[in-house]
PDB file of C-alpha atoms in Angstrom:
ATOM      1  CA  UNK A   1      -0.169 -68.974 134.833  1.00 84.00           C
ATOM      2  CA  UNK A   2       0.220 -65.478 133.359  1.00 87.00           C
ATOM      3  CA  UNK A   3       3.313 -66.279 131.924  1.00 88.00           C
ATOM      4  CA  UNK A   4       1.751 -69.582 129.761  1.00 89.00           C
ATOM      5  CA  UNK A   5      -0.860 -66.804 128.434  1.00 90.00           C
ATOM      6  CA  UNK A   6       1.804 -64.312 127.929  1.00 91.00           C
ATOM      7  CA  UNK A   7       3.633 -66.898 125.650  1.00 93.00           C
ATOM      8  CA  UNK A   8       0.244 -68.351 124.678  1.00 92.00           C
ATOM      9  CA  UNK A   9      -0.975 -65.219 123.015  1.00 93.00           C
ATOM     10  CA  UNK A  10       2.841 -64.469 121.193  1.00 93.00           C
ATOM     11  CA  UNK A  11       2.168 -67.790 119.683  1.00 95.00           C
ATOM     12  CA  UNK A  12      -0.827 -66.589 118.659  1.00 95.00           C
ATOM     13  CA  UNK A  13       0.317 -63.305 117.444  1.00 95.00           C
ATOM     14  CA  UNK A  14       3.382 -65.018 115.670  1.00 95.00           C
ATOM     15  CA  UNK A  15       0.495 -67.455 113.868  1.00 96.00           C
ATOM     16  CA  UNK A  16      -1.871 -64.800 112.700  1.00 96.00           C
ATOM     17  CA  UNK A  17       1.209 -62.148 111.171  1.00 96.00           C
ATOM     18  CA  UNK A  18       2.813 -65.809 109.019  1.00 96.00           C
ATOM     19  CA  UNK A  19      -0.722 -66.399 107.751  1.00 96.00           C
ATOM     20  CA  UNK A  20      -1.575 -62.221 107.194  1.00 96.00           C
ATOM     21  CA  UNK A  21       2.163 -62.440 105.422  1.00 96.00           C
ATOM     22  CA  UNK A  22       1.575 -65.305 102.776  1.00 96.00           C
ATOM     23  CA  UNK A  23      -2.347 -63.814 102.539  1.00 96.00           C
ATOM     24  CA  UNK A  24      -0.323 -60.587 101.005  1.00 97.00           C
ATOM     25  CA  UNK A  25       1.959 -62.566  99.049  1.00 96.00           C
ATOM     26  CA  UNK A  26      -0.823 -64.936  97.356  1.00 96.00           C
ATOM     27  CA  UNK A  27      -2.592 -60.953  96.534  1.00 96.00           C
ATOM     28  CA  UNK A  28       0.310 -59.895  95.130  1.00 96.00           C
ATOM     29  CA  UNK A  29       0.488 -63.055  92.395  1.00 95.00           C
ATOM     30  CA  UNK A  30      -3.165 -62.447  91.767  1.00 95.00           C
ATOM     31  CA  UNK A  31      -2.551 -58.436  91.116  1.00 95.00           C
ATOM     32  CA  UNK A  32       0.525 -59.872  89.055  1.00 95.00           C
ATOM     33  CA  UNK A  33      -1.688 -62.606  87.120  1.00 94.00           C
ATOM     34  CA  UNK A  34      -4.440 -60.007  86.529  1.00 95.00           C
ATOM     35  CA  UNK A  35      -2.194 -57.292  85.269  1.00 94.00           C
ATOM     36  CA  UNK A  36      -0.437 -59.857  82.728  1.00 94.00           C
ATOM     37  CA  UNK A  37      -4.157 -61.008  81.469  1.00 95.00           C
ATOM     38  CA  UNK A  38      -4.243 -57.319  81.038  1.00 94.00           C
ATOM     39  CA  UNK A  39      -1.608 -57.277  78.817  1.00 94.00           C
ATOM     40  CA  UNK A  40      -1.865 -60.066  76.775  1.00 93.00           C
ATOM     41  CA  UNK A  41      -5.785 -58.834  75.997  1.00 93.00           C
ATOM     42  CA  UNK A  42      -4.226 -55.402  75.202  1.00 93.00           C
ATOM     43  CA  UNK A  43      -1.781 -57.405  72.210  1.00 92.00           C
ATOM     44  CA  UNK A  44      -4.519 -59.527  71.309  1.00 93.00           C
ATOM     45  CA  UNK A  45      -6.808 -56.117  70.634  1.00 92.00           C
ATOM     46  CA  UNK A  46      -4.060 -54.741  68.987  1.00 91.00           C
ATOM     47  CA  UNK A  47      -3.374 -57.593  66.593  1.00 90.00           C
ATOM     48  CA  UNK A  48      -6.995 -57.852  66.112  1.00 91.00           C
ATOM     49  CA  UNK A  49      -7.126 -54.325  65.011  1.00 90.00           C
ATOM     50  CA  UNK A  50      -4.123 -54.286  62.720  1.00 89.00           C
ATOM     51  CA  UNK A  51      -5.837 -57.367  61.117  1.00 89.00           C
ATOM     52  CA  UNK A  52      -8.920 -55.492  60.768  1.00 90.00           C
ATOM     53  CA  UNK A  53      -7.447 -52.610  59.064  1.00 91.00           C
ATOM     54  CA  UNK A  54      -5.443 -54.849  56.362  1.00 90.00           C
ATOM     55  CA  UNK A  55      -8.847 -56.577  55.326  1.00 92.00           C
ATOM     56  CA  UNK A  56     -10.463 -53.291  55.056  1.00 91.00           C
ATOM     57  CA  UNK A  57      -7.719 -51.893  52.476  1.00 91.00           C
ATOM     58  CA  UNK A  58      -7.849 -55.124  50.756  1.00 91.00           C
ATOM     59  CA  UNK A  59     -11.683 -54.952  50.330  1.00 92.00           C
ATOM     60  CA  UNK A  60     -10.915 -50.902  49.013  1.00 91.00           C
ATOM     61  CA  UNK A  61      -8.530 -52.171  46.776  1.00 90.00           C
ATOM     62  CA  UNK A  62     -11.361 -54.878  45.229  1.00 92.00           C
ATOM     63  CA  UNK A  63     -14.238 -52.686  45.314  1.00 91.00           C
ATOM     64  CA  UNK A  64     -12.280 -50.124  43.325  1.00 90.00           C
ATOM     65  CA  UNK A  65     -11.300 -52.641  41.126  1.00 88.00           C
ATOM     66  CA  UNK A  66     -14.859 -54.018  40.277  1.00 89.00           C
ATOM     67  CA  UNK A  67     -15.737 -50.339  39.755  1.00 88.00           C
ATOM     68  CA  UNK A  68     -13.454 -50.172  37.395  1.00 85.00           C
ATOM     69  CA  UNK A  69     -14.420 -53.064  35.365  1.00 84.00           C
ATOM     70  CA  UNK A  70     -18.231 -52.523  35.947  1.00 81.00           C
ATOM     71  CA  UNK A  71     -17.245 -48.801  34.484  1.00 76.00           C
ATOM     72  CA  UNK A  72     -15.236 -50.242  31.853  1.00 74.00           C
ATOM     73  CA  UNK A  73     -17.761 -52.701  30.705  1.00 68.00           C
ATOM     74  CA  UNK A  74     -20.681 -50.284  30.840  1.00 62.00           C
ATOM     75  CA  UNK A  75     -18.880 -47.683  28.653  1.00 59.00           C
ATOM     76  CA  UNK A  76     -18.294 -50.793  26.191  1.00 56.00           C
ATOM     77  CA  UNK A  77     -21.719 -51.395  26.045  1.00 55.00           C
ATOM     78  CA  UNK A  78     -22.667 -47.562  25.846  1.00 55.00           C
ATOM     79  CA  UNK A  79     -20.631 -47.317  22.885  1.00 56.00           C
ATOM     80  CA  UNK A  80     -22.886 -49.456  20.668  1.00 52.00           C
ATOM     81  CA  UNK A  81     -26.110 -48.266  21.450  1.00 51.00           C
ATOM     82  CA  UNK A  82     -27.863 -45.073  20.576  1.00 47.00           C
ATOM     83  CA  UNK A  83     -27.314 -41.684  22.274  1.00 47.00           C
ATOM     84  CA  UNK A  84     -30.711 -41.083  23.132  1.00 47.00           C
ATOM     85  CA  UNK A  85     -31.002 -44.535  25.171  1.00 50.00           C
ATOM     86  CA  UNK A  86     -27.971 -43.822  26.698  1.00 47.00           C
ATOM     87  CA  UNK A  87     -29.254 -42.434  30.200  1.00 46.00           C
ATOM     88  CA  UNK A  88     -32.323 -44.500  30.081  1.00 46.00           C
ATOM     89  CA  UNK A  89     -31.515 -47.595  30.354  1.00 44.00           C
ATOM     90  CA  UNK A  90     -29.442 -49.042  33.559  1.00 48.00           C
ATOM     91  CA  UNK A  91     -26.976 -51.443  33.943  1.00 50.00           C
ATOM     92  CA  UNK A  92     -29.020 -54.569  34.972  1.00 51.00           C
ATOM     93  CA  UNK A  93     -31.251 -54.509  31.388  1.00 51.00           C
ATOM     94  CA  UNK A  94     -27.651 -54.414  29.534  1.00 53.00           C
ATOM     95  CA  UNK A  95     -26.554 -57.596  31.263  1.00 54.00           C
ATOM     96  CA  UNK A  96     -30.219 -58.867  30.773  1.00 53.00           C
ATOM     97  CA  UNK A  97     -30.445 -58.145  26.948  1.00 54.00           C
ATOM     98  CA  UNK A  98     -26.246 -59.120  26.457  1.00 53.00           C
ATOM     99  CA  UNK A  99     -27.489 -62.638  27.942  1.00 49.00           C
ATOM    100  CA  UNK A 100     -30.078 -63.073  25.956  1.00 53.00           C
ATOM    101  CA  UNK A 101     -28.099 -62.343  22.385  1.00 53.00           C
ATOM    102  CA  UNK A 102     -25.518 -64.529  23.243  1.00 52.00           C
ATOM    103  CA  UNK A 103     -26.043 -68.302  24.747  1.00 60.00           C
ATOM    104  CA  UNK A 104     -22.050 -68.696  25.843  1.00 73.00           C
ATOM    105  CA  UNK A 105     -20.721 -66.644  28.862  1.00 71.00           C
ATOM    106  CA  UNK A 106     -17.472 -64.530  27.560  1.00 76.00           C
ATOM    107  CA  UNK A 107     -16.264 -62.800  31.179  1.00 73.00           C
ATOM    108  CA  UNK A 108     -14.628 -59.029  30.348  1.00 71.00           C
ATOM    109  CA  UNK A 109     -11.548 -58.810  29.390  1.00 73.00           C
ATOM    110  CA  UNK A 110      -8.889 -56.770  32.103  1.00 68.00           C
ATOM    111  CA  UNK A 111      -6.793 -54.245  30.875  1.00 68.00           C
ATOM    112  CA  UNK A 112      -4.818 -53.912  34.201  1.00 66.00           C
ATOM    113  CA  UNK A 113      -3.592 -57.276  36.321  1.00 64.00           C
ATOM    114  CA  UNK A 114      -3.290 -56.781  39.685  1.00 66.00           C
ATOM    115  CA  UNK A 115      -0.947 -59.259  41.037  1.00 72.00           C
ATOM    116  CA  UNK A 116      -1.328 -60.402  43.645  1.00 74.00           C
ATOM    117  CA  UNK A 117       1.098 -59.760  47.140  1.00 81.00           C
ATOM    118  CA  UNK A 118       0.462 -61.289  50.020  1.00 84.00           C
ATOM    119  CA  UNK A 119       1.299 -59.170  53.712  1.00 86.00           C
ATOM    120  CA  UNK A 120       4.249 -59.056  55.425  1.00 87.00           C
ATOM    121  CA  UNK A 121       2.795 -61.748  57.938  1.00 87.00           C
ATOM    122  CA  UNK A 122       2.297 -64.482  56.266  1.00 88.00           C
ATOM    123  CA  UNK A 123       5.003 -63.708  54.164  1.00 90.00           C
ATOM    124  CA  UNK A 124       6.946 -63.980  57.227  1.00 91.00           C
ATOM    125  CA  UNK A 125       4.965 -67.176  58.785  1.00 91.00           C
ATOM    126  CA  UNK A 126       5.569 -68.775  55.298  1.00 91.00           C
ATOM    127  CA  UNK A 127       9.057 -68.057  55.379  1.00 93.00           C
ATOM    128  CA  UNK A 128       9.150 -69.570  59.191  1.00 91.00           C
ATOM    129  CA  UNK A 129       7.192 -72.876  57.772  1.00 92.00           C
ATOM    130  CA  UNK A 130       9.637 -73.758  54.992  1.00 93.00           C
ATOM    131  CA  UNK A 131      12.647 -73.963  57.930  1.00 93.00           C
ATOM    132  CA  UNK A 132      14.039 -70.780  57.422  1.00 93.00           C
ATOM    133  CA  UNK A 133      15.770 -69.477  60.849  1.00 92.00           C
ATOM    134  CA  UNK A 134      14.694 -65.926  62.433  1.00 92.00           C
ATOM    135  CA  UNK A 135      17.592 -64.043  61.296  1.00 92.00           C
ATOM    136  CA  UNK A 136      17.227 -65.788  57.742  1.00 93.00           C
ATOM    137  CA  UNK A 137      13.940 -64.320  57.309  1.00 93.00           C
ATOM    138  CA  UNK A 138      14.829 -60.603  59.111  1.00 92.00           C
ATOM    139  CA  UNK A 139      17.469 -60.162  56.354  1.00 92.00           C
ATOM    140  CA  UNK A 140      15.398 -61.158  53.439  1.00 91.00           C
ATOM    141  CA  UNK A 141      12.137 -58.933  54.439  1.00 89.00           C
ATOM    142  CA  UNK A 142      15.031 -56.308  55.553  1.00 90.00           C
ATOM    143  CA  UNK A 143      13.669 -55.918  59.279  1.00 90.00           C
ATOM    144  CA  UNK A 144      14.614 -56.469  62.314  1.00 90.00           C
ATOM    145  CA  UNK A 145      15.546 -59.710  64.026  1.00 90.00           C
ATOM    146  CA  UNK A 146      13.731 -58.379  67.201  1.00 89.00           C
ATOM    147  CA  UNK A 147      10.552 -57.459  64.765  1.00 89.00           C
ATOM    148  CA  UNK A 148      10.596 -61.055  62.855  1.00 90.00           C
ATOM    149  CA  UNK A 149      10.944 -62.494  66.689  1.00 89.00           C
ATOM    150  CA  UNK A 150       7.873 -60.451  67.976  1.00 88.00           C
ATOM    151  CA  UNK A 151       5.668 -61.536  65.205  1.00 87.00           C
ATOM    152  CA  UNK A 152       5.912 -64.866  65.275  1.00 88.00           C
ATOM    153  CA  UNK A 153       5.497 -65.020  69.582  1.00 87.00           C
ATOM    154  CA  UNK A 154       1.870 -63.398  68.534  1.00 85.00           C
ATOM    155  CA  UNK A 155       1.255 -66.264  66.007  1.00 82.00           C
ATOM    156  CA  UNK A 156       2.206 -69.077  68.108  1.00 80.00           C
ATOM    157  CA  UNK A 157      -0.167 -71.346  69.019  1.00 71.00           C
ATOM    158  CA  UNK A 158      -1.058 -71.331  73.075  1.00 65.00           C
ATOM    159  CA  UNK A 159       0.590 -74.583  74.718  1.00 58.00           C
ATOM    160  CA  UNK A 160      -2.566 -77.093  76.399  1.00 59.00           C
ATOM    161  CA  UNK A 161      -2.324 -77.036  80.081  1.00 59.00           C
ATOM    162  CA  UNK A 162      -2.710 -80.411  81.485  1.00 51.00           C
TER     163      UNK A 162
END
C-alpha cells in the first residue's frame, strides 16, 4: 500500500511541475507580448511627435508669411494717408474704409512666392505609390535603403485579424 502512495504522490508531483512549467512559459509570452506593445507605442509616440513638430514649422513658416503681407499691405496703405493719422487709426478701419471705396475685391499682390515642397514622407510614400521599388526611391532622395525601408513599415497600414 505504501508503495501505490509512494508512486501515487510522484505522479502527482510529476503533474503539478508540467503544469507550473507551461504556467512559466505562457508568463513569459505575456512579458514578451507586453514588452513589444511597449515598443510599438514608443514608435507610434515618436512618429506622432516628429509629425507634430513638422506642422508646427509649417504653421511658423505661414504665420510669418501673413505677417509679412499684413505688414506689406499696411505700409501700402500708410503711404497714402496723412502723417498725423498715421498711428491713429488701426488696421481693421483701413480694410473697412478700402471696402467701402471700392465694390470689387483686388487680393494683394506677393512680392515673394513661396513654392511649395512637400516633406520627405510623402515625398517618399508618393514615390512608393507610383511603383517605384525601395532602392529606386533611396537613390533618388539620396538615403538609405534601410531608412526608405523603415519609413514605409511605420506607414503601413495594420493587417485585420480575423
Amino acid at each position: 500500500m505504501t508503495g501505490f502512495l509512494l508512486i501515487f504522490s510522484f505522479i502527482i508531483d510529476g503533474v503539478l511541475l508540467f503544469s507550473l512549467f507551461i504556467i512559466m512559459k505562457k508568463v513569459r509570452r505575456t512579458e514578451e507580448l507586453e514588452l513589444r506593445q511597449k515598443q510599438v507605442a514608443a514608435e507610434i509616440e515618436d512618429l506622432f511627435t516628429s509629425y507634430l513638430m513638422e506642422i508646427k514649422e509649417e504653421n511658423k513658416r505661414m504665420e510669418s508669411l501673413v505677417r509679412k503681407n499684413r505688414h506689406s499691405s499696411a505700409f501700402h496703405d500708410s503711404q497714402t494717408e496723412d502723417e498725423g493719422e498715421r498711428g491713429k487709426i488701426h488696421l481693421d478701419k483701413e480694410d473697412i474704409t478700402k471696402n467701402q471705396t471700392s465694390s470689387t475685391y483686388t487680393p494683394p499682390k506677393l512680392e515673394e512666392t513661396e513654392s511649395y515642397k512637400p516633406s520627405f514622407h510623402s515625398q517618399v510614400l508618393d514615390l512608393k505609390e507610383k511603383g517605384y521599388s525601395i532602392e529606386e526611391i533611396a537613390k533618388m532622395m539620396d538615403k538609405g535603403k534601410t531608412e526608405i525601408e523603415l519609413l514605409l513599415k511605420f506607414h503601413q497600414k495594420p493587417m485585420k485579424k480575423t
